DNA sequence: TCCGTGAGTTGGAAAATCAAACCCTCCCCT
DNA sequence: AGGGGAGGGTTTGATTTTCCAACTCACGGA
């Protein structure tokens, strides 16, 4: 999976190296929903069991999931998100909202998420400093390391 | 790439079916930075040229990228994000922030993004209704379709 | 004419995925 | 004591993808 010669140091690439493989983010979805058992994951995700076992090992090694026994004798396990894993949930809900908007005609969404405030969750990515929603035109990229060149209006 | 029997209708899965293949989101990163030419993409992403060609076709077909000629005679092309593509940028910056926080010791980030407000962009995913940052404990999932079962505190 | 650039395509070896079957441990039923 | 689950994986062999290097084609410039 390692992009053998990615010349760009990049946290997006690094993050995707951990969670960008097929099924990994769906595993996280299920685990965040509380469906952390192997057979649940197989059924709900539709992944081959061997692949799923590989992904789970990777995610545990990466510190995104933990494996806990929910029963000794017989030993039975459950995967749960770590804090780092939970912090990927905003990525999931943002991706879900994008899919709802662009991949479906209005309002046959497969799932609605409710926020503690009582409203349906419509996730918006904002700038922490000013609170404004992030729009492409308002961003400019500043590479900190060699290997980067950016063109156009976002140039350093 | 299609998960042949995913029993869960899910916009996260659908979105990942389009942009979840290896390199696709890195293509979007580059294109959002203004580096939309084939050879730039090859160099900056480090992907095999044939795979990249396949990904670009898929992303154009999906309406996430467009292919424009920036020169006739000789014909030279450039890929640019569509509106739908630009709306994935919040996912990218959120993922980048996660990688910066969890995958690097403090402050050798490869790239800093500046927001129009003058501050460094720290993306936060908030609930549009109440403005609060999204935290796992505040969410509850409500499946709208058959095939879903959720366990635990987020149950329907 | 020869070289270089941009934008891919082609061919074959190497790696990852898939589906189905299998295994092991325990528990329950009789 | 035997048989039948369930849970949590591993094994096997066929199918797909990826990977890499080399190649193509169209131009433009020296």
PDB file of C-alpha atoms (C1' of nucleotides) in Angstrom, chain C, chain D:
ATOM      1  C1'  DT C   1      16.921  16.227 -38.718  1.00  0.00           C
ATOM      2  C1'  DC C   2      17.153  15.237 -34.011  1.00  0.00           C
ATOM      3  C1'  DC C   3      15.728  16.189 -29.276  1.00  0.00           C
ATOM      4  C1'  DG C   4      12.494  17.206 -25.746  1.00  0.00           C
ATOM      5  C1'  DT C   5       7.839  17.669 -23.707  1.00  0.00           C
ATOM      6  C1'  DG C   6       3.142  16.390 -22.616  1.00  0.00           C
ATOM      7  C1'  DA C   7      -0.122  12.915 -22.289  1.00  0.00           C
ATOM      8  C1'  DG C   8      -0.975   9.043 -22.206  1.00  0.00           C
ATOM      9  C1'  DT C   9      -0.988   3.275 -23.748  1.00  0.00           C
ATOM     10  C1'  DT C  10       0.961  -1.458 -23.672  1.00  0.00           C
ATOM     11  C1'  DG C  11       2.985  -5.811 -21.781  1.00  0.00           C
ATOM     12  C1'  DG C  12       4.273  -8.804 -18.412  1.00  0.00           C
ATOM     13  C1'  DA C  13       5.615  -9.771 -13.527  1.00  0.00           C
ATOM     14  C1'  DA C  14       4.210  -9.100  -8.649  1.00  0.00           C
ATOM     15  C1'  DA C  15       0.839  -8.241  -5.169  1.00  0.00           C
ATOM     16  C1'  DA C  16      -3.804  -7.844  -3.351  1.00  0.00           C
ATOM     17  C1'  DT C  17      -8.537  -9.406  -3.422  1.00  0.00           C
ATOM     18  C1'  DC C  18     -12.195 -12.691  -3.536  1.00  0.00           C
ATOM     19  C1'  DA C  19     -15.226 -16.703  -2.249  1.00  0.00           C
ATOM     20  C1'  DA C  20     -15.726 -20.745  -0.208  1.00  0.00           C
ATOM     21  C1'  DA C  21     -14.262 -24.046   2.740  1.00  0.00           C
ATOM     22  C1'  DC C  22     -12.120 -25.193   6.781  1.00  0.00           C
ATOM     23  C1'  DC C  23     -10.592 -25.039  11.878  1.00  0.00           C
ATOM     24  C1'  DC C  24     -10.880 -24.499  16.939  1.00  0.00           C
ATOM     25  C1'  DT C  25     -12.947 -23.409  21.180  1.00  0.00           C
ATOM     26  C1'  DC C  26     -16.460 -23.217  23.732  1.00  0.00           C
ATOM     27  C1'  DC C  27     -21.617 -23.717  25.042  1.00  0.00           C
ATOM     28  C1'  DC C  28     -26.041 -26.053  25.023  1.00  0.00           C
ATOM     29  C1'  DC C  29     -29.131 -29.883  24.299  1.00  0.00           C
ATOM     30  C1'  DT C  30     -30.233 -34.468  24.746  1.00  0.00           C
TER      31       DT C  30
ATOM     32  C1'  DA D   1     -21.162 -38.794  25.209  1.00  0.00           C
ATOM     33  C1'  DG D   2     -22.561 -37.051  20.813  1.00  0.00           C
ATOM     34  C1'  DG D   3     -24.381 -33.484  17.840  1.00  0.00           C
ATOM     35  C1'  DG D   4     -25.216 -28.866  16.659  1.00  0.00           C
ATOM     36  C1'  DG D   5     -24.643 -24.226  16.914  1.00  0.00           C
ATOM     37  C1'  DA D   6     -21.976 -19.522  17.343  1.00  0.00           C
ATOM     38  C1'  DG D   7     -17.947 -16.605  17.241  1.00  0.00           C
ATOM     39  C1'  DG D   8     -13.639 -15.510  15.371  1.00  0.00           C
ATOM     40  C1'  DG D   9     -10.859 -16.218  12.589  1.00  0.00           C
ATOM     41  C1'  DT D  10      -7.176 -18.985   8.753  1.00  0.00           C
ATOM     42  C1'  DT D  11      -6.278 -21.535   4.385  1.00  0.00           C
ATOM     43  C1'  DT D  12      -6.506 -22.358  -0.459  1.00  0.00           C
ATOM     44  C1'  DG D  13      -6.622 -21.416  -5.123  1.00  0.00           C
ATOM     45  C1'  DA D  14      -8.595 -18.536  -8.771  1.00  0.00           C
ATOM     46  C1'  DT D  15      -9.362 -13.728 -10.226  1.00  0.00           C
ATOM     47  C1'  DT D  16      -8.169  -8.733 -10.280  1.00  0.00           C
ATOM     48  C1'  DT D  17      -5.285  -4.877  -9.564  1.00  0.00           C
ATOM     49  C1'  DT D  18      -1.037  -2.749  -9.260  1.00  0.00           C
ATOM     50  C1'  DC D  19       3.280  -1.828 -10.578  1.00  0.00           C
ATOM     51  C1'  DC D  20       7.113  -0.564 -13.583  1.00  0.00           C
ATOM     52  C1'  DA D  21       9.462   0.145 -17.655  1.00  0.00           C
ATOM     53  C1'  DA D  22       9.200   0.838 -22.185  1.00  0.00           C
ATOM     54  C1'  DC D  23       6.732   2.509 -25.957  1.00  0.00           C
ATOM     55  C1'  DT D  24       3.728   5.663 -28.825  1.00  0.00           C
ATOM     56  C1'  DC D  25       2.089   9.830 -30.998  1.00  0.00           C
ATOM     57  C1'  DA D  26       1.902  14.810 -31.891  1.00  0.00           C
ATOM     58  C1'  DC D  27       3.938  18.671 -31.798  1.00  0.00           C
ATOM     59  C1'  DG D  28       7.756  22.596 -31.361  1.00  0.00           C
ATOM     60  C1'  DG D  29      12.332  24.274 -31.282  1.00  0.00           C
ATOM     61  C1'  DA D  30      17.423  24.282 -32.474  1.00  0.00           C
TER      62       DA D  30
END
